[in-house]
């Protein structure tokens, strides 16, 4: 996609509108006390480690049914309000929800932009419509192993401290609260179903006026995330065009060996962390499917999981770009994400070595 193309800038404008609209809706819902209802299941948990693991699993489950950018925009401000209410570490809760969003996006083939693209390419390759069970036979086991490894890494970084139970006193909802609740639901449905930017703007504006948001509340807008995400998309597009013009997929003879698997995982991981997972998917997976490699479905799953190892930079994943706008530094992102990448590298190397010849579409 050329950086001067209308479709690219239309995508950027649409997603910036989505970022602002969803954030305004959530800030409005928090101001009138609606988010306290969402926190009820976690209000009596006293271990910070268990709380973080709970948010990690919530993000993992939700990520199977929503695009990673949309989920990040909805969930990130919610968990930060929750962290404030219970005195929790913002870095830890950002890592928990962002990693959950990333590790769970491949439970289904509509959990992220890269998975949607990859699944479409696979259907084109087979020439038939493929169902969720086919996807599961390819991805559920490696995704589960990835989830376990990432959860262990998360628990290693979390300091287990005592957290006071959250005392919530619910008041009878006012008309304003009900209206903002309805607007929030309509806005989230609009974000998930791809409603027009104008629709999202109108919903957000109505919520802003009803809640009476002032300058202090609007300071929570992800302004940093807007230009970080935009920069990532433009850089990804530039690198993508460069690679498509100059790159040819060369499969080494020893690809089927353990060393070959490690090499492919390492190279793809390096690329996905500098050009976004979605951009790399559009470049590398068509080359994989067009290659003469015999065990092509095995290679397709291997490369797809390698692309998902995008934990190191703001350029790698939309969820990381959003988290960076809310205070997750590039330093924390890299050094904590590096352990996740190394753990997943070890898991995938062993898994794909022993699964040679066994990953296919029945």
PDB file of C-alpha atoms in Angstrom, residues 95-351:
ATOM      1  CA  UNK A  95       1.554  -5.563  30.241  1.00  0.00           C
ATOM      2  CA  UNK A  96      -1.101  -8.015  31.421  1.00  0.00           C
ATOM      3  CA  UNK A  97      -3.866  -6.747  29.133  1.00  0.00           C
ATOM      4  CA  UNK A  98      -1.637  -6.013  26.137  1.00  0.00           C
ATOM      5  CA  UNK A  99       0.058  -9.413  26.247  1.00  0.00           C
ATOM      6  CA  UNK A 100      -3.324 -11.086  26.690  1.00  0.00           C
ATOM      7  CA  UNK A 101      -4.645  -9.203  23.682  1.00  0.00           C
ATOM      8  CA  UNK A 102      -1.674 -10.337  21.609  1.00  0.00           C
ATOM      9  CA  UNK A 103      -1.430 -13.959  22.707  1.00  0.00           C
ATOM     10  CA  UNK A 104      -5.153 -14.601  22.308  1.00  0.00           C
ATOM     11  CA  UNK A 105      -5.737 -13.088  18.886  1.00  0.00           C
ATOM     12  CA  UNK A 106      -5.209 -16.428  17.130  1.00  0.00           C
ATOM     13  CA  UNK A 107      -7.892 -18.391  18.971  1.00  0.00           C
ATOM     14  CA  UNK A 108     -10.060 -17.547  15.956  1.00  0.00           C
ATOM     15  CA  UNK A 109      -9.348 -16.322  12.439  1.00  0.00           C
ATOM     16  CA  UNK A 110     -10.999 -12.937  13.106  1.00  0.00           C
ATOM     17  CA  UNK A 111      -8.994 -12.002  16.208  1.00  0.00           C
ATOM     18  CA  UNK A 112      -6.655  -9.613  14.424  1.00  0.00           C
ATOM     19  CA  UNK A 113      -5.938  -7.976  11.090  1.00  0.00           C
ATOM     20  CA  UNK A 114      -3.006 -10.307  10.439  1.00  0.00           C
ATOM     21  CA  UNK A 115      -5.058 -13.437  11.162  1.00  0.00           C
ATOM     22  CA  UNK A 116      -7.878 -12.297   8.876  1.00  0.00           C
ATOM     23  CA  UNK A 117      -5.394 -11.725   6.060  1.00  0.00           C
ATOM     24  CA  UNK A 118      -3.606 -15.021   6.705  1.00  0.00           C
ATOM     25  CA  UNK A 119      -6.823 -17.021   6.780  1.00  0.00           C
ATOM     26  CA  UNK A 120      -8.046 -15.417   3.551  1.00  0.00           C
ATOM     27  CA  UNK A 121      -4.795 -16.421   1.847  1.00  0.00           C
ATOM     28  CA  UNK A 122      -5.146 -19.984   3.093  1.00  0.00           C
ATOM     29  CA  UNK A 123      -8.700 -20.217   1.756  1.00  0.00           C
ATOM     30  CA  UNK A 124      -7.481 -18.922  -1.597  1.00  0.00           C
ATOM     31  CA  UNK A 125      -4.718 -21.540  -1.575  1.00  0.00           C
ATOM     32  CA  UNK A 126      -7.089 -24.443  -0.817  1.00  0.00           C
ATOM     33  CA  UNK A 127      -9.903 -23.114  -3.005  1.00  0.00           C
ATOM     34  CA  UNK A 128     -12.579 -23.816  -0.396  1.00  0.00           C
ATOM     35  CA  UNK A 129     -14.290 -22.273   2.597  1.00  0.00           C
ATOM     36  CA  UNK A 130     -12.634 -23.361   5.838  1.00  0.00           C
ATOM     37  CA  UNK A 131     -14.350 -23.447   9.223  1.00  0.00           C
ATOM     38  CA  UNK A 132     -13.324 -22.600  12.784  1.00  0.00           C
ATOM     39  CA  UNK A 133     -12.448 -26.230  13.565  1.00  0.00           C
ATOM     40  CA  UNK A 134      -9.951 -26.258  10.723  1.00  0.00           C
ATOM     41  CA  UNK A 135      -8.387 -23.122  12.164  1.00  0.00           C
ATOM     42  CA  UNK A 136      -8.353 -24.751  15.585  1.00  0.00           C
ATOM     43  CA  UNK A 137      -6.575 -27.857  14.327  1.00  0.00           C
ATOM     44  CA  UNK A 138      -3.766 -25.624  13.076  1.00  0.00           C
ATOM     45  CA  UNK A 139      -3.472 -22.959  15.769  1.00  0.00           C
ATOM     46  CA  UNK A 140      -5.124 -23.850  19.068  1.00  0.00           C
ATOM     47  CA  UNK A 141      -2.331 -26.016  20.442  1.00  0.00           C
ATOM     48  CA  UNK A 142       0.602 -23.661  19.633  1.00  0.00           C
ATOM     49  CA  UNK A 143      -1.515 -20.711  20.824  1.00  0.00           C
ATOM     50  CA  UNK A 144      -2.230 -22.486  24.109  1.00  0.00           C
ATOM     51  CA  UNK A 145       1.481 -23.229  24.609  1.00  0.00           C
ATOM     52  CA  UNK A 146       2.233 -19.589  23.836  1.00  0.00           C
ATOM     53  CA  UNK A 147      -0.386 -18.475  26.366  1.00  0.00           C
ATOM     54  CA  UNK A 148       1.108 -20.645  29.122  1.00  0.00           C
ATOM     55  CA  UNK A 149       4.629 -19.401  28.437  1.00  0.00           C
ATOM     56  CA  UNK A 150       3.529 -15.758  28.338  1.00  0.00           C
ATOM     57  CA  UNK A 151       1.498 -16.097  31.557  1.00  0.00           C
ATOM     58  CA  UNK A 152       4.561 -17.502  33.335  1.00  0.00           C
ATOM     59  CA  UNK A 153       6.643 -14.550  32.113  1.00  0.00           C
ATOM     60  CA  UNK A 154       3.962 -12.120  33.304  1.00  0.00           C
ATOM     61  CA  UNK A 155       3.895 -13.655  36.789  1.00  0.00           C
ATOM     62  CA  UNK A 156       7.679 -13.355  36.991  1.00  0.00           C
ATOM     63  CA  UNK A 157       7.466  -9.578  36.498  1.00  0.00           C
ATOM     64  CA  UNK A 158       4.617  -8.951  38.934  1.00  0.00           C
ATOM     65  CA  UNK A 159       5.345  -8.157  42.566  1.00  0.00           C
ATOM     66  CA  UNK A 160       2.778 -10.040  44.626  1.00  0.00           C
ATOM     67  CA  UNK A 161       1.398  -7.464  47.052  1.00  0.00           C
ATOM     68  CA  UNK A 162      -1.696  -7.263  49.241  1.00  0.00           C
ATOM     69  CA  UNK A 163      -4.494  -5.162  47.739  1.00  0.00           C
ATOM     70  CA  UNK A 164      -7.332  -3.799  49.821  1.00  0.00           C
ATOM     71  CA  UNK A 165     -10.764  -5.079  48.745  1.00  0.00           C
ATOM     72  CA  UNK A 166     -12.673  -2.637  46.578  1.00  0.00           C
ATOM     73  CA  UNK A 167     -15.697  -1.207  48.346  1.00  0.00           C
ATOM     74  CA  UNK A 168     -18.321  -0.284  45.826  1.00  0.00           C
ATOM     75  CA  UNK A 169     -21.507   1.517  46.799  1.00  0.00           C
ATOM     76  CA  UNK A 170     -24.023   1.566  44.014  1.00  0.00           C
ATOM     77  CA  UNK A 171     -26.495   4.372  43.697  1.00  0.00           C
ATOM     78  CA  UNK A 172     -29.766   4.252  41.872  1.00  0.00           C
ATOM     79  CA  UNK A 173     -28.825   5.069  38.260  1.00  0.00           C
ATOM     80  CA  UNK A 174     -29.947   8.459  37.010  1.00  0.00           C
ATOM     81  CA  UNK A 175     -31.326   9.134  33.558  1.00  0.00           C
ATOM     82  CA  UNK A 176     -27.933  10.547  32.561  1.00  0.00           C
ATOM     83  CA  UNK A 177     -26.187   7.351  33.658  1.00  0.00           C
ATOM     84  CA  UNK A 178     -28.608   5.193  31.688  1.00  0.00           C
ATOM     85  CA  UNK A 179     -28.232   7.336  28.550  1.00  0.00           C
ATOM     86  CA  UNK A 180     -24.430   7.252  28.719  1.00  0.00           C
ATOM     87  CA  UNK A 181     -24.566   3.499  29.267  1.00  0.00           C
ATOM     88  CA  UNK A 182     -26.707   3.079  26.157  1.00  0.00           C
ATOM     89  CA  UNK A 183     -24.391   5.376  24.154  1.00  0.00           C
ATOM     90  CA  UNK A 184     -21.353   3.387  25.302  1.00  0.00           C
ATOM     91  CA  UNK A 185     -22.946   0.126  24.199  1.00  0.00           C
ATOM     92  CA  UNK A 186     -23.926   1.619  20.841  1.00  0.00           C
ATOM     93  CA  UNK A 187     -20.403   2.990  20.386  1.00  0.00           C
ATOM     94  CA  UNK A 188     -18.715  -0.332  21.170  1.00  0.00           C
ATOM     95  CA  UNK A 189     -21.102  -2.159  18.828  1.00  0.00           C
ATOM     96  CA  UNK A 190     -20.293   0.424  16.177  1.00  0.00           C
ATOM     97  CA  UNK A 191     -16.555  -0.091  16.666  1.00  0.00           C
ATOM     98  CA  UNK A 192     -16.899  -3.880  16.432  1.00  0.00           C
ATOM     99  CA  UNK A 193     -19.135  -3.832  13.363  1.00  0.00           C
ATOM    100  CA  UNK A 194     -17.344  -1.134  11.399  1.00  0.00           C
ATOM    101  CA  UNK A 195     -19.850   1.732  11.560  1.00  0.00           C
ATOM    102  CA  UNK A 196     -18.872   4.990   9.867  1.00  0.00           C
ATOM    103  CA  UNK A 197     -16.534   7.518  11.559  1.00  0.00           C
ATOM    104  CA  UNK A 198     -19.410  10.052  11.498  1.00  0.00           C
ATOM    105  CA  UNK A 199     -21.570   7.684  13.550  1.00  0.00           C
ATOM    106  CA  UNK A 200     -18.765   7.180  16.091  1.00  0.00           C
ATOM    107  CA  UNK A 201     -18.178  10.946  16.335  1.00  0.00           C
ATOM    108  CA  UNK A 202     -21.861  11.649  17.002  1.00  0.00           C
ATOM    109  CA  UNK A 203     -22.085   8.959  19.690  1.00  0.00           C
ATOM    110  CA  UNK A 204     -18.895  10.225  21.374  1.00  0.00           C
ATOM    111  CA  UNK A 205     -19.998  13.875  21.207  1.00  0.00           C
ATOM    112  CA  UNK A 206     -23.364  13.075  22.774  1.00  0.00           C
ATOM    113  CA  UNK A 207     -21.637  11.140  25.562  1.00  0.00           C
ATOM    114  CA  UNK A 208     -19.130  13.950  26.168  1.00  0.00           C
ATOM    115  CA  UNK A 209     -21.910  16.532  26.515  1.00  0.00           C
ATOM    116  CA  UNK A 210     -24.101  14.320  28.696  1.00  0.00           C
ATOM    117  CA  UNK A 211     -21.217  13.485  31.077  1.00  0.00           C
ATOM    118  CA  UNK A 212     -19.993  17.075  31.141  1.00  0.00           C
ATOM    119  CA  UNK A 213     -16.368  16.136  30.530  1.00  0.00           C
ATOM    120  CA  UNK A 214     -13.861  18.892  31.257  1.00  0.00           C
ATOM    121  CA  UNK A 215     -10.187  19.467  30.537  1.00  0.00           C
ATOM    122  CA  UNK A 216      -9.028  17.258  33.406  1.00  0.00           C
ATOM    123  CA  UNK A 217     -10.942  14.229  32.108  1.00  0.00           C
ATOM    124  CA  UNK A 218      -9.885  14.815  28.515  1.00  0.00           C
ATOM    125  CA  UNK A 219      -6.229  14.687  29.552  1.00  0.00           C
ATOM    126  CA  UNK A 220      -6.695  10.908  29.420  1.00  0.00           C
ATOM    127  CA  UNK A 221      -7.117  11.005  25.644  1.00  0.00           C
ATOM    128  CA  UNK A 222      -4.489   8.821  23.888  1.00  0.00           C
ATOM    129  CA  UNK A 223      -2.900  11.718  21.996  1.00  0.00           C
ATOM    130  CA  UNK A 224       0.500  10.038  21.999  1.00  0.00           C
ATOM    131  CA  UNK A 225      -1.079   6.857  20.637  1.00  0.00           C
ATOM    132  CA  UNK A 226      -2.487   8.727  17.636  1.00  0.00           C
ATOM    133  CA  UNK A 227       0.844   9.816  16.228  1.00  0.00           C
ATOM    134  CA  UNK A 228       2.641   6.633  17.299  1.00  0.00           C
ATOM    135  CA  UNK A 229       0.057   4.448  15.563  1.00  0.00           C
ATOM    136  CA  UNK A 230       0.009   6.697  12.472  1.00  0.00           C
ATOM    137  CA  UNK A 231       3.798   6.633  12.286  1.00  0.00           C
ATOM    138  CA  UNK A 232       3.781   2.825  12.610  1.00  0.00           C
ATOM    139  CA  UNK A 233       1.309   2.444   9.747  1.00  0.00           C
ATOM    140  CA  UNK A 234       3.290   4.756   7.441  1.00  0.00           C
ATOM    141  CA  UNK A 235       6.636   3.095   8.261  1.00  0.00           C
ATOM    142  CA  UNK A 236       5.067  -0.345   7.831  1.00  0.00           C
ATOM    143  CA  UNK A 237       3.719   0.691   4.428  1.00  0.00           C
ATOM    144  CA  UNK A 238       7.096   2.054   3.296  1.00  0.00           C
ATOM    145  CA  UNK A 239       9.006  -1.036   4.421  1.00  0.00           C
ATOM    146  CA  UNK A 240       6.329  -3.279   2.931  1.00  0.00           C
ATOM    147  CA  UNK A 241       6.656  -1.666  -0.498  1.00  0.00           C
ATOM    148  CA  UNK A 242      10.448  -1.913  -0.290  1.00  0.00           C
ATOM    149  CA  UNK A 243      10.395  -5.577   0.634  1.00  0.00           C
ATOM    150  CA  UNK A 244       7.822  -6.484  -2.004  1.00  0.00           C
ATOM    151  CA  UNK A 245      10.002  -4.827  -4.638  1.00  0.00           C
ATOM    152  CA  UNK A 246      13.351  -6.362  -3.636  1.00  0.00           C
ATOM    153  CA  UNK A 247      12.719  -9.484  -1.606  1.00  0.00           C
ATOM    154  CA  UNK A 248      12.495 -13.068  -2.824  1.00  0.00           C
ATOM    155  CA  UNK A 249      11.658 -15.938  -0.498  1.00  0.00           C
ATOM    156  CA  UNK A 250      14.629 -18.284  -0.374  1.00  0.00           C
ATOM    157  CA  UNK A 251      14.031 -21.456   1.607  1.00  0.00           C
ATOM    158  CA  UNK A 252      17.248 -22.989   2.938  1.00  0.00           C
ATOM    159  CA  UNK A 253      17.711 -26.711   2.430  1.00  0.00           C
ATOM    160  CA  UNK A 254      18.008 -27.247   6.169  1.00  0.00           C
ATOM    161  CA  UNK A 255      14.699 -25.506   6.964  1.00  0.00           C
ATOM    162  CA  UNK A 256      13.290 -28.779   8.252  1.00  0.00           C
ATOM    163  CA  UNK A 257      16.106 -29.110  10.778  1.00  0.00           C
ATOM    164  CA  UNK A 258      15.946 -27.714  14.307  1.00  0.00           C
ATOM    165  CA  UNK A 259      18.512 -25.034  13.415  1.00  0.00           C
ATOM    166  CA  UNK A 260      16.490 -24.084  10.342  1.00  0.00           C
ATOM    167  CA  UNK A 261      13.320 -23.669  12.402  1.00  0.00           C
ATOM    168  CA  UNK A 262      15.140 -21.461  14.915  1.00  0.00           C
ATOM    169  CA  UNK A 263      16.556 -19.380  12.057  1.00  0.00           C
ATOM    170  CA  UNK A 264      13.177 -18.801  10.418  1.00  0.00           C
ATOM    171  CA  UNK A 265      11.535 -17.916  13.749  1.00  0.00           C
ATOM    172  CA  UNK A 266      14.343 -15.476  14.580  1.00  0.00           C
ATOM    173  CA  UNK A 267      14.302 -13.732  11.197  1.00  0.00           C
ATOM    174  CA  UNK A 268      10.520 -13.368  11.083  1.00  0.00           C
ATOM    175  CA  UNK A 269      10.443 -12.179  14.701  1.00  0.00           C
ATOM    176  CA  UNK A 270      13.022  -9.500  13.881  1.00  0.00           C
ATOM    177  CA  UNK A 271      11.015  -8.314  10.890  1.00  0.00           C
ATOM    178  CA  UNK A 272       7.650  -8.210  12.655  1.00  0.00           C
ATOM    179  CA  UNK A 273       9.061  -5.991  15.399  1.00  0.00           C
ATOM    180  CA  UNK A 274      10.138  -3.284  12.968  1.00  0.00           C
ATOM    181  CA  UNK A 275       7.261  -3.233  10.469  1.00  0.00           C
ATOM    182  CA  UNK A 276       4.043  -4.369  12.272  1.00  0.00           C
ATOM    183  CA  UNK A 277       2.621  -7.865  12.229  1.00  0.00           C
ATOM    184  CA  UNK A 278      -0.130  -7.007   9.745  1.00  0.00           C
ATOM    185  CA  UNK A 279       2.296  -5.518   7.208  1.00  0.00           C
ATOM    186  CA  UNK A 280       4.592  -8.522   7.426  1.00  0.00           C
ATOM    187  CA  UNK A 281       1.646 -10.901   7.010  1.00  0.00           C
ATOM    188  CA  UNK A 282       0.660  -9.257   3.724  1.00  0.00           C
ATOM    189  CA  UNK A 283       4.235  -9.631   2.465  1.00  0.00           C
ATOM    190  CA  UNK A 284       5.524 -12.968   3.687  1.00  0.00           C
ATOM    191  CA  UNK A 285       2.507 -15.301   3.712  1.00  0.00           C
ATOM    192  CA  UNK A 286       1.759 -14.935  -0.035  1.00  0.00           C
ATOM    193  CA  UNK A 287       5.409 -15.859  -0.663  1.00  0.00           C
ATOM    194  CA  UNK A 288       5.062 -18.875   1.627  1.00  0.00           C
ATOM    195  CA  UNK A 289       1.920 -20.079  -0.146  1.00  0.00           C
ATOM    196  CA  UNK A 290       3.545 -19.546  -3.551  1.00  0.00           C
ATOM    197  CA  UNK A 291       6.726 -21.410  -2.593  1.00  0.00           C
ATOM    198  CA  UNK A 292       7.576 -24.953  -3.707  1.00  0.00           C
ATOM    199  CA  UNK A 293       8.083 -26.153  -0.145  1.00  0.00           C
ATOM    200  CA  UNK A 294       6.541 -29.606   0.311  1.00  0.00           C
ATOM    201  CA  UNK A 295       5.138 -29.253   3.853  1.00  0.00           C
ATOM    202  CA  UNK A 296       3.513 -25.937   3.034  1.00  0.00           C
ATOM    203  CA  UNK A 297       0.751 -25.876   5.685  1.00  0.00           C
ATOM    204  CA  UNK A 298       3.348 -26.596   8.377  1.00  0.00           C
ATOM    205  CA  UNK A 299       5.418 -23.678   7.079  1.00  0.00           C
ATOM    206  CA  UNK A 300       2.330 -21.447   6.949  1.00  0.00           C
ATOM    207  CA  UNK A 301       1.541 -22.080  10.622  1.00  0.00           C
ATOM    208  CA  UNK A 302       5.214 -21.711  11.600  1.00  0.00           C
ATOM    209  CA  UNK A 303       5.545 -18.329   9.885  1.00  0.00           C
ATOM    210  CA  UNK A 304       2.190 -17.126  11.251  1.00  0.00           C
ATOM    211  CA  UNK A 305       3.227 -17.923  14.831  1.00  0.00           C
ATOM    212  CA  UNK A 306       6.610 -16.280  14.231  1.00  0.00           C
ATOM    213  CA  UNK A 307       4.816 -13.112  13.090  1.00  0.00           C
ATOM    214  CA  UNK A 308       2.846 -13.154  16.374  1.00  0.00           C
ATOM    215  CA  UNK A 309       6.101 -12.759  18.367  1.00  0.00           C
ATOM    216  CA  UNK A 310       5.718  -8.968  18.188  1.00  0.00           C
ATOM    217  CA  UNK A 311       6.334  -7.966  21.797  1.00  0.00           C
ATOM    218  CA  UNK A 312       9.346  -5.663  21.560  1.00  0.00           C
ATOM    219  CA  UNK A 313       8.534  -2.306  19.957  1.00  0.00           C
ATOM    220  CA  UNK A 314       5.739   0.201  19.419  1.00  0.00           C
ATOM    221  CA  UNK A 315       5.997  -0.623  15.705  1.00  0.00           C
ATOM    222  CA  UNK A 316       5.131  -4.283  16.166  1.00  0.00           C
ATOM    223  CA  UNK A 317       1.498  -4.330  17.257  1.00  0.00           C
ATOM    224  CA  UNK A 318      -1.390  -1.858  17.568  1.00  0.00           C
ATOM    225  CA  UNK A 319      -1.970  -2.886  21.191  1.00  0.00           C
ATOM    226  CA  UNK A 320       1.597  -1.913  22.081  1.00  0.00           C
ATOM    227  CA  UNK A 321       1.182   1.424  20.300  1.00  0.00           C
ATOM    228  CA  UNK A 322      -1.957   2.156  22.344  1.00  0.00           C
ATOM    229  CA  UNK A 323      -0.301   1.037  25.602  1.00  0.00           C
ATOM    230  CA  UNK A 324       2.668   3.301  24.923  1.00  0.00           C
ATOM    231  CA  UNK A 325       0.309   6.265  24.764  1.00  0.00           C
ATOM    232  CA  UNK A 326      -0.920   5.409  28.246  1.00  0.00           C
ATOM    233  CA  UNK A 327       2.513   5.156  29.831  1.00  0.00           C
ATOM    234  CA  UNK A 328       4.098   1.818  28.874  1.00  0.00           C
ATOM    235  CA  UNK A 329       7.638   2.892  27.994  1.00  0.00           C
ATOM    236  CA  UNK A 330       9.623   1.453  25.108  1.00  0.00           C
ATOM    237  CA  UNK A 331      12.240   0.315  27.651  1.00  0.00           C
ATOM    238  CA  UNK A 332       9.733  -1.724  29.670  1.00  0.00           C
ATOM    239  CA  UNK A 333       8.147  -2.967  26.495  1.00  0.00           C
ATOM    240  CA  UNK A 334      11.446  -4.251  25.099  1.00  0.00           C
ATOM    241  CA  UNK A 335      13.162  -5.737  28.127  1.00  0.00           C
ATOM    242  CA  UNK A 336      10.060  -7.428  29.517  1.00  0.00           C
ATOM    243  CA  UNK A 337       8.857  -8.460  26.072  1.00  0.00           C
ATOM    244  CA  UNK A 338      12.278  -9.933  25.296  1.00  0.00           C
ATOM    245  CA  UNK A 339      11.743 -12.695  27.836  1.00  0.00           C
ATOM    246  CA  UNK A 340       8.367 -13.509  26.258  1.00  0.00           C
ATOM    247  CA  UNK A 341       9.971 -13.679  22.815  1.00  0.00           C
ATOM    248  CA  UNK A 342      12.761 -15.973  24.040  1.00  0.00           C
ATOM    249  CA  UNK A 343      10.277 -18.261  25.802  1.00  0.00           C
ATOM    250  CA  UNK A 344       8.048 -18.428  22.732  1.00  0.00           C
ATOM    251  CA  UNK A 345      11.074 -19.005  20.511  1.00  0.00           C
ATOM    252  CA  UNK A 346      11.994 -22.045  22.614  1.00  0.00           C
ATOM    253  CA  UNK A 347       8.405 -23.334  22.681  1.00  0.00           C
ATOM    254  CA  UNK A 348       7.815 -22.930  18.959  1.00  0.00           C
ATOM    255  CA  UNK A 349      11.199 -24.375  17.993  1.00  0.00           C
ATOM    256  CA  UNK A 350      10.469 -27.596  19.865  1.00  0.00           C
ATOM    257  CA  UNK A 351       6.805 -27.719  18.841  1.00  0.00           C
TER     258      UNK A 351
END
